[in-house]
CSV table of C-alpha atoms and ligand atoms in Angstrom, one decimal:
chain,number,residue,atom,x,y,z
A,1412,UNK,CA,123.1,94.6,72.3
A,1413,UNK,CA,122.9,97.1,75.2
A,1414,UNK,CA,126.3,98.4,74.1
A,1415,UNK,CA,125.0,99.1,70.5
A,1416,UNK,CA,121.8,100.7,71.8
A,1417,UNK,CA,123.9,103.0,74.0
A,1418,UNK,CA,126.2,103.8,71.1
A,1419,UNK,CA,123.3,104.7,68.9
A,1420,UNK,CA,121.6,106.9,71.6
A,1421,UNK,CA,124.9,108.6,72.4
A,1422,UNK,CA,125.7,109.4,68.7
A,1423,UNK,CA,122.3,111.0,68.1
A,1424,UNK,CA,121.3,114.4,69.1
A,1425,UNK,CA,117.6,114.1,70.1
A,1426,UNK,CA,115.5,111.0,69.6
A,1427,UNK,CA,116.2,107.7,67.9
A,1428,UNK,CA,113.1,105.9,66.8
A,1429,UNK,CA,112.4,102.3,67.8
A,1430,UNK,CA,112.3,101.4,64.1
A,1431,UNK,CA,115.8,102.9,63.5
A,1432,UNK,CA,117.1,100.8,66.4
A,1433,UNK,CA,115.4,97.6,65.1
A,1434,UNK,CA,116.9,98.2,61.6
A,1435,UNK,CA,120.4,99.1,62.9
A,1436,UNK,CA,120.6,96.1,65.2
A,1437,UNK,CA,118.5,93.6,63.1
A,1438,UNK,CA,116.2,92.7,66.0
A,1439,UNK,CA,112.5,93.0,66.9
A,1440,UNK,CA,110.9,96.0,68.6
A,1441,UNK,CA,110.3,93.8,71.7
A,1442,UNK,CA,114.0,93.0,71.9
A,1443,UNK,CA,114.9,96.7,71.7
A,1444,UNK,CA,112.3,97.6,74.4
A,1445,UNK,CA,113.6,94.9,76.7
A,1446,UNK,CA,117.2,96.1,76.4
A,1447,UNK,CA,116.1,99.7,76.9
A,1448,UNK,CA,114.3,98.5,80.1
A,1449,UNK,CA,117.4,96.7,81.2
A,1450,UNK,CA,119.6,99.8,80.6
A,1451,UNK,CA,117.1,101.9,82.7
A,1452,UNK,CA,117.4,99.3,85.5
A,1453,UNK,CA,121.2,99.8,85.3
A,1454,UNK,CA,120.7,103.5,86.0
A,1455,UNK,CA,120.5,105.0,82.5
A,1456,UNK,CA,117.9,107.7,82.1
A,1457,UNK,CA,116.3,107.0,78.8
A,1458,UNK,CA,113.1,108.9,77.8
A,1459,UNK,CA,110.7,107.0,75.7
A,1460,UNK,CA,108.3,109.2,73.8
A,1461,UNK,CA,105.5,107.8,71.6
A,1462,UNK,CA,106.1,108.5,67.8
A,1463,UNK,CA,109.5,110.1,68.5
A,1464,UNK,CA,111.5,107.2,70.1
A,1465,UNK,CA,114.2,107.1,72.7
A,1466,UNK,CA,116.6,109.7,74.1
A,1467,UNK,CA,119.5,109.3,76.5
A,1468,UNK,CA,119.1,112.1,79.1
A,1469,UNK,CA,121.3,110.8,81.9
A,1470,UNK,CA,123.8,108.0,82.7
A,1471,UNK,CA,125.2,106.4,85.8
A,1472,UNK,CA,128.8,106.8,86.8
A,1473,UNK,CA,130.0,103.4,85.7
A,1474,UNK,CA,132.8,101.7,84.0
A,1475,UNK,CA,130.8,98.6,83.2
A,1476,UNK,CA,131.3,96.8,79.9
A,1477,UNK,CA,128.4,98.4,78.0
A,1478,UNK,CA,129.4,101.9,79.0
A,1479,UNK,CA,133.1,101.5,78.0
A,1480,UNK,CA,132.2,99.4,75.0
A,1481,UNK,CA,129.7,101.9,73.6
A,1482,UNK,CA,132.5,104.6,73.7
A,1483,UNK,CA,135.3,102.5,72.1
A,1484,UNK,CA,136.6,103.6,68.7
A,1485,UNK,CA,139.2,100.9,68.5
A,1486,UNK,CA,139.3,97.8,66.3
A,1487,UNK,CA,141.7,95.6,68.3
A,1488,UNK,CA,142.0,96.9,71.9
A,1489,UNK,CA,139.1,96.2,74.1
A,1490,UNK,CA,136.9,94.6,71.6
A,1491,UNK,CA,136.1,91.9,74.2
A,1492,UNK,CA,135.5,93.3,77.7
A,1493,UNK,CA,135.1,91.5,81.0
A,1494,UNK,CA,133.8,93.7,83.8
A,1495,UNK,CA,133.6,93.0,87.5
A,1496,UNK,CA,132.1,95.3,90.2
A,1497,UNK,CA,134.6,93.7,92.6
A,1498,UNK,CA,137.6,91.4,91.9
A,1499,UNK,CA,140.9,90.5,93.6
A,1500,UNK,CA,143.1,91.9,90.8
A,1501,UNK,CA,142.4,92.5,87.1
A,1502,UNK,CA,146.0,91.4,86.3
A,1503,UNK,CA,145.4,88.1,88.2
A,1504,UNK,CA,142.2,87.5,86.4
A,1505,UNK,CA,143.6,88.5,83.0
A,1506,UNK,CA,146.4,85.9,83.5
A,1507,UNK,CA,143.9,83.2,84.4
A,1508,UNK,CA,141.8,83.8,81.2
A,1509,UNK,CA,145.0,84.1,79.1
A,1510,UNK,CA,145.9,80.6,80.2
A,1511,UNK,CA,142.4,79.5,79.1
A,1512,UNK,CA,142.9,81.0,75.6
A,1513,UNK,CA,141.3,84.5,75.9
A,1514,UNK,CA,141.8,86.7,72.8
A,1515,UNK,CA,144.5,89.3,72.1
A,1516,UNK,CA,143.0,92.7,73.0
A,1517,UNK,CA,140.7,91.4,75.8
A,1518,UNK,CA,140.1,94.2,78.4
A,1519,UNK,CA,139.4,93.3,82.0
A,1520,UNK,CA,137.9,96.2,84.0
A,1521,UNK,CA,137.0,96.4,87.7
A,1522,UNK,CA,135.2,99.0,89.8
A,1523,UNK,CA,136.9,97.8,92.9
A,1524,UNK,CA,140.0,95.6,93.5
A,1525,UNK,CA,140.5,93.8,96.8
A,1526,UNK,CA,144.1,92.7,96.2
A,1527,UNK,CA,145.3,95.2,93.6
A,1528,UNK,CA,149.0,94.7,92.8
A,1529,UNK,CA,151.6,97.4,92.4
A,1530,UNK,CA,155.2,97.1,91.3
A,1531,UNK,CA,157.9,95.5,93.4
A,1532,UNK,CA,155.3,93.5,95.4
A,1533,UNK,CA,153.5,96.6,96.7
A,1534,UNK,CA,149.7,96.8,97.0
A,1535,UNK,CA,147.6,99.1,94.8
A,1536,UNK,CA,144.5,100.7,96.3
A,1537,UNK,CA,141.3,100.7,94.1
A,1538,UNK,CA,138.3,101.9,96.1
A,1539,UNK,CA,134.8,101.3,94.5
A,1540,UNK,CA,133.3,104.0,92.3
A,1541,UNK,CA,136.3,106.2,92.4
A,1542,UNK,CA,139.3,104.6,90.8
A,1543,UNK,CA,140.0,103.1,87.4
A,1544,UNK,CA,141.6,99.7,87.3
A,1545,UNK,CA,141.9,97.7,84.0
A,1546,UNK,CA,144.2,95.2,82.4
A,1547,UNK,CA,144.7,94.7,78.7
A,1548,UNK,CA,145.7,91.2,77.5
A,1549,UNK,CA,148.0,91.0,74.4
A,1550,UNK,CA,149.7,88.2,72.6
A,1551,UNK,CA,152.6,90.1,71.0
A,1552,UNK,CA,155.0,88.6,68.4
A,1553,UNK,CA,158.0,90.1,70.1
A,1554,UNK,CA,161.0,88.7,72.0
A,1555,UNK,CA,160.7,88.8,75.8
A,1556,UNK,CA,163.5,91.4,76.0
A,1557,UNK,CA,161.3,94.0,74.2
A,1558,UNK,CA,158.2,93.7,76.4
A,1559,UNK,CA,159.3,96.3,78.9
A,1560,UNK,CA,158.7,98.9,76.0
A,1561,UNK,CA,155.0,98.0,75.9
A,1562,UNK,CA,154.7,99.5,79.4
A,1563,UNK,CA,156.3,102.7,78.0
A,1564,UNK,CA,153.7,102.7,75.2
A,1565,UNK,CA,150.9,102.4,77.7
A,1566,UNK,CA,152.3,105.1,79.8
A,1567,UNK,CA,152.4,107.4,76.8
A,1568,UNK,CA,148.8,106.5,75.9
A,1569,UNK,CA,147.6,107.4,79.4
A,1570,UNK,CA,149.5,110.7,79.5
A,1571,UNK,CA,148.1,111.6,76.1
A,1572,UNK,CA,144.6,110.6,77.0
A,1573,UNK,CA,144.4,112.7,80.2
A,1574,UNK,CA,146.1,115.7,78.5
A,1575,UNK,CA,143.7,115.5,75.6
A,1576,UNK,CA,140.5,115.1,77.6
A,1577,UNK,CA,141.2,117.5,80.5
A,1578,UNK,CA,143.6,119.9,78.9
A,1579,UNK,CA,146.3,119.0,81.5
A,1580,UNK,CA,150.0,118.7,81.1
A,1581,UNK,CA,150.7,115.4,82.8
A,1582,UNK,CA,154.0,113.8,82.0
A,1583,UNK,CA,155.7,110.5,82.4
A,1584,UNK,CA,158.2,109.6,85.1
A,1585,UNK,CA,160.2,106.9,83.3
A,1586,UNK,CA,159.4,104.1,82.9
A,1587,UNK,CA,155.7,104.0,83.8
A,1588,UNK,CA,154.3,106.5,86.3
A,1589,UNK,CA,152.1,109.3,85.0
A,1590,UNK,CA,152.7,112.4,87.0
A,1591,UNK,CA,151.2,115.8,87.4
A,1592,UNK,CA,152.5,118.6,89.7
A,1593,UNK,CA,155.1,116.2,91.0
A,1594,UNK,CA,152.6,113.6,92.2
A,1595,UNK,CA,151.6,110.3,90.7
A,1596,UNK,CA,148.2,109.9,88.9
A,1597,UNK,CA,148.7,106.5,87.4
A,1598,UNK,CA,150.8,103.3,87.7
A,1599,UNK,CA,151.3,100.5,85.3
A,1600,UNK,CA,152.2,96.9,86.0
A,1601,UNK,CA,153.0,94.7,83.0
A,1602,UNK,CA,153.4,90.9,83.6
A,1603,UNK,CA,154.3,88.3,81.0
A,1604,UNK,CA,154.3,84.6,80.4
A,1605,UNK,CA,157.1,83.6,78.1
A,1606,UNK,CA,159.7,81.1,77.1
A,1607,UNK,CA,163.3,82.2,76.4
A,1608,UNK,CA,162.6,83.3,72.9
A,1609,UNK,CA,158.8,83.5,72.7
A,1610,UNK,CA,156.1,85.5,74.5
A,1611,UNK,CA,152.9,83.6,75.3
A,1612,UNK,CA,151.0,86.6,76.5
A,1613,UNK,CA,151.4,89.8,78.5
A,1614,UNK,CA,148.9,91.6,80.7
A,1615,UNK,CA,149.3,95.4,81.1
A,1616,UNK,CA,147.6,96.6,84.3
A,1617,UNK,CA,146.7,100.2,84.6
A,1618,UNK,CA,145.6,101.9,87.8
A,1619,UNK,CA,144.4,105.6,87.4
A,1620,UNK,CA,143.5,107.7,90.4
A,1621,UNK,CA,140.4,109.2,88.8
A,1622,UNK,CA,138.0,110.5,91.4
A,1623,UNK,CA,139.8,109.6,94.6
A,1624,UNK,CA,139.8,112.4,97.2
A,1625,UNK,CA,142.1,110.9,99.9
A,1626,UNK,CA,145.1,108.6,100.1
A,1627,UNK,CA,146.6,106.5,102.8
A,1628,UNK,CA,149.1,108.5,105.0
A,1629,UNK,CA,152.2,107.1,103.3
A,1630,UNK,CA,151.1,108.1,99.8
A,1631,UNK,CA,149.8,111.6,100.6
A,1632,UNK,CA,152.9,113.4,99.5
A,1633,UNK,CA,153.4,111.5,96.3
A,1634,UNK,CA,149.9,110.6,95.0
A,1635,UNK,CA,147.2,112.7,93.5
A,1636,UNK,CA,144.0,112.2,91.5
A,1637,UNK,CA,142.3,113.7,88.5
A,1638,UNK,CA,139.5,115.0,90.7
A,1639,UNK,CA,141.9,116.7,93.1
A,1640,UNK,CA,143.8,118.3,90.2
A,1641,UNK,CA,140.8,119.4,88.2
A,1642,UNK,CA,138.4,120.2,91.0
A,1643,UNK,CA,135.7,118.1,89.4
A,1644,UNK,CA,134.9,114.4,88.8
A,1645,UNK,CA,135.9,112.8,85.5
A,1646,UNK,CA,133.9,110.3,83.5
A,1647,UNK,CA,135.9,107.1,84.0
A,1648,UNK,CA,134.4,105.2,81.0
A,1649,UNK,CA,135.3,108.1,78.7
A,1650,UNK,CA,138.9,108.0,79.9
A,1651,UNK,CA,139.2,104.2,79.5
A,1652,UNK,CA,138.0,104.5,75.9
A,1653,UNK,CA,140.4,107.4,75.2
A,1654,UNK,CA,143.3,105.4,76.6
A,1655,UNK,CA,142.4,102.5,74.4
A,1656,UNK,CA,142.2,104.8,71.3
A,1657,UNK,CA,145.6,106.3,72.1
A,1658,UNK,CA,147.2,103.0,72.9
A,1659,UNK,CA,145.9,101.3,69.7
A,1660,UNK,CA,147.5,104.1,67.6
A,1661,UNK,CA,150.8,104.1,69.4
A,1662,UNK,CA,151.0,100.3,69.7
A,1663,UNK,CA,150.6,99.9,66.0
A,1664,UNK,CA,153.6,102.2,65.4
A,1665,UNK,CA,155.5,100.4,68.1
A,1666,UNK,CA,154.8,97.0,66.5
A,1667,UNK,CA,155.7,98.2,63.0
A,1668,UNK,CA,159.2,99.3,64.2
A,1669,UNK,CA,159.6,96.6,66.9
A,1670,UNK,CA,160.9,99.5,69.0
A,1671,UNK,CA,160.0,103.0,70.2
A,1672,UNK,CA,161.6,104.5,67.1
A,1673,UNK,CA,158.4,105.8,65.6
A,1674,UNK,CA,157.1,107.3,68.8
A,1675,UNK,CA,160.4,108.3,70.4
A,1676,UNK,CA,159.8,112.0,70.0
A,1677,UNK,CA,156.3,111.7,71.4
A,1678,UNK,CA,157.6,109.9,74.5
A,1679,UNK,CA,160.5,112.2,75.1
A,1680,UNK,CA,158.3,115.2,74.8
A,1681,UNK,CA,156.3,114.0,77.8
A,1682,UNK,CA,159.2,112.3,79.7
A,1683,UNK,CA,159.6,114.4,82.8
A,1684,UNK,CA,163.1,113.0,83.4
A,1685,UNK,CA,164.5,114.5,80.2
A,1686,UNK,CA,167.0,117.2,80.9
A,1687,UNK,CA,166.9,116.6,84.6
A,1688,UNK,CA,169.3,115.3,87.2
A,1689,UNK,CA,168.3,111.8,88.3
A,1690,UNK,CA,169.5,109.3,90.9
A,1691,UNK,CA,169.6,105.8,89.5
A,1692,UNK,CA,168.9,103.2,92.1
A,1693,UNK,CA,171.0,100.4,90.5
A,1694,UNK,CA,171.4,97.3,92.7
A,1695,UNK,CA,175.0,97.3,91.6
A,1696,UNK,CA,175.6,100.8,92.9
A,1697,UNK,CA,173.6,104.0,92.9
A,1698,UNK,CA,174.7,106.9,90.8
A,1699,UNK,CA,173.5,110.3,89.7
A,1700,UNK,CA,173.5,112.0,86.3
A,1701,UNK,CA,171.7,114.1,83.7
A,1702,UNK,CA,169.0,112.3,81.9
A,1703,UNK,CA,168.5,112.8,78.2
A,1704,UNK,CA,165.3,110.9,77.8
A,1705,UNK,CA,165.0,107.4,76.2
A,1706,UNK,CA,166.5,105.8,73.1
A,1707,UNK,CA,164.6,103.6,70.6
A,1708,UNK,CA,164.9,100.6,72.9
A,1709,UNK,CA,163.2,102.4,75.7
A,1710,UNK,CA,166.4,102.7,77.8
A,1711,UNK,CA,166.8,105.9,79.8
A,1712,UNK,CA,170.0,107.7,78.8
A,1713,UNK,CA,171.9,109.1,81.8
A,1714,UNK,CA,175.0,111.1,81.4
A,1715,UNK,CA,177.3,110.7,84.4
A,1716,UNK,CA,179.7,113.4,85.7
A,1717,UNK,CA,182.6,112.0,83.7
A,1718,UNK,CA,180.6,112.4,80.5
A,1719,UNK,CA,179.8,108.7,80.0
A,1720,UNK,CA,176.3,108.0,78.7
A,1721,UNK,CA,174.8,105.0,80.6
A,1722,UNK,CA,171.8,103.2,79.3
A,1723,UNK,CA,169.3,102.2,82.0
A,1724,UNK,CA,167.0,99.3,81.3
A,1725,UNK,CA,163.5,99.6,82.7
A,1726,UNK,CA,163.3,96.1,84.3
A,1727,UNK,CA,166.5,96.5,86.4
A,1728,UNK,CA,166.4,99.7,88.3
A,1729,UNK,CA,164.3,102.7,89.4
A,1730,UNK,CA,165.0,106.3,89.0
A,1731,UNK,CA,164.3,109.3,91.3
A,1732,UNK,CA,164.8,113.0,90.9
A,1733,UNK,CA,167.7,114.1,93.0
A,1734,UNK,CA,165.4,116.5,95.0
A,1735,UNK,CA,162.3,114.3,95.1
A,1736,UNK,CA,160.1,111.8,93.5
A,1737,UNK,CA,160.5,113.1,89.9
B,2328,BTN,C1,152.6,100.7,90.3
B,2328,BTN,O1,153.0,100.2,91.3
B,2328,BTN,O2,152.8,101.9,90.0
B,2328,BTN,C2,151.7,99.9,89.4
B,2328,BTN,C3,150.3,99.8,89.7
B,2328,BTN,C4,149.4,99.0,88.8
B,2328,BTN,C5,148.0,98.9,89.3
B,2328,BTN,C6,147.1,98.3,88.3
B,2328,BTN,S1,145.4,98.5,88.8
B,2328,BTN,C7,144.9,97.4,87.5
B,2328,BTN,C8,145.9,96.3,87.5
B,2328,BTN,N1,145.6,95.2,88.5
B,2328,BTN,C9,146.4,95.1,89.4
B,2328,BTN,O3,146.3,94.3,90.4
B,2328,BTN,N2,147.4,96.0,89.3
B,2328,BTN,C10,147.2,96.8,88.1
């Protein structure tokens, strides 16, 4: 109910009367008052003025369930939210609850991760109150070979969300890093449980460097944060809600086609590798070439010096710019 009260307060300029809230939520005045009190205890500044009602005048910097939930405009993504002020890894937790039957679209959010996981067995740093770490659980009706494309869809959603909210021009380093000014803002780790032909579930873990101001020595040259780029803090809950909105729209188009076909142009417009020379770190032998963006199956098209177009599949290899990270 706190989520609905917050949504009503946020959507109204000025005061919302106690009576309006009771009618909207179908509960008693006492119930409304108790929840307002509880929100105030959580750090929300809510003015209560006799005969006028309630007005939201300040909110805490939080990505707790009520805050994110009250900002969501989606019907599928994030309709069930589990929030933790501290957890080992949202991906680990999402996998545990997936095994227990948690619903498609469940969103797991943490303020801090103590054992955040990155790609290729690396760790992912998620300091409290600064970073964004969340994992979306989906149960797609797709064959396992198509799942790597979901990571591309999420990458596109994050890039679109930050560009829309902050008027930035962040791009995607194929397959799944969101980059601005040559430095990484966000990483995505998708894990799945599947049989040969059938996917049980996938968890898409997203780590966004929101309000971080420093990075470990080894990341200093390749990582950045929204705060460092913009010169001010960002509202983390607003960004999570925007990513969910973008993802829901893009994922629907992806599901309809069963491929990137419907959103190919949108991806390639933001794909920083397009039109650039890349070095493909293929375990069977490194090579360089000119990248032409992705095809409908999410493979990166790389033209080698002899004119051959090679298709690079996201799961197999990584790609670097020939002069640096992008
Ligand atoms: C990468 O290495 O680029 C991927 C990083 C993914 C980090 C996110 S943070 C939320 C989720 N939980 C994790 O343990 N990892 C992912």
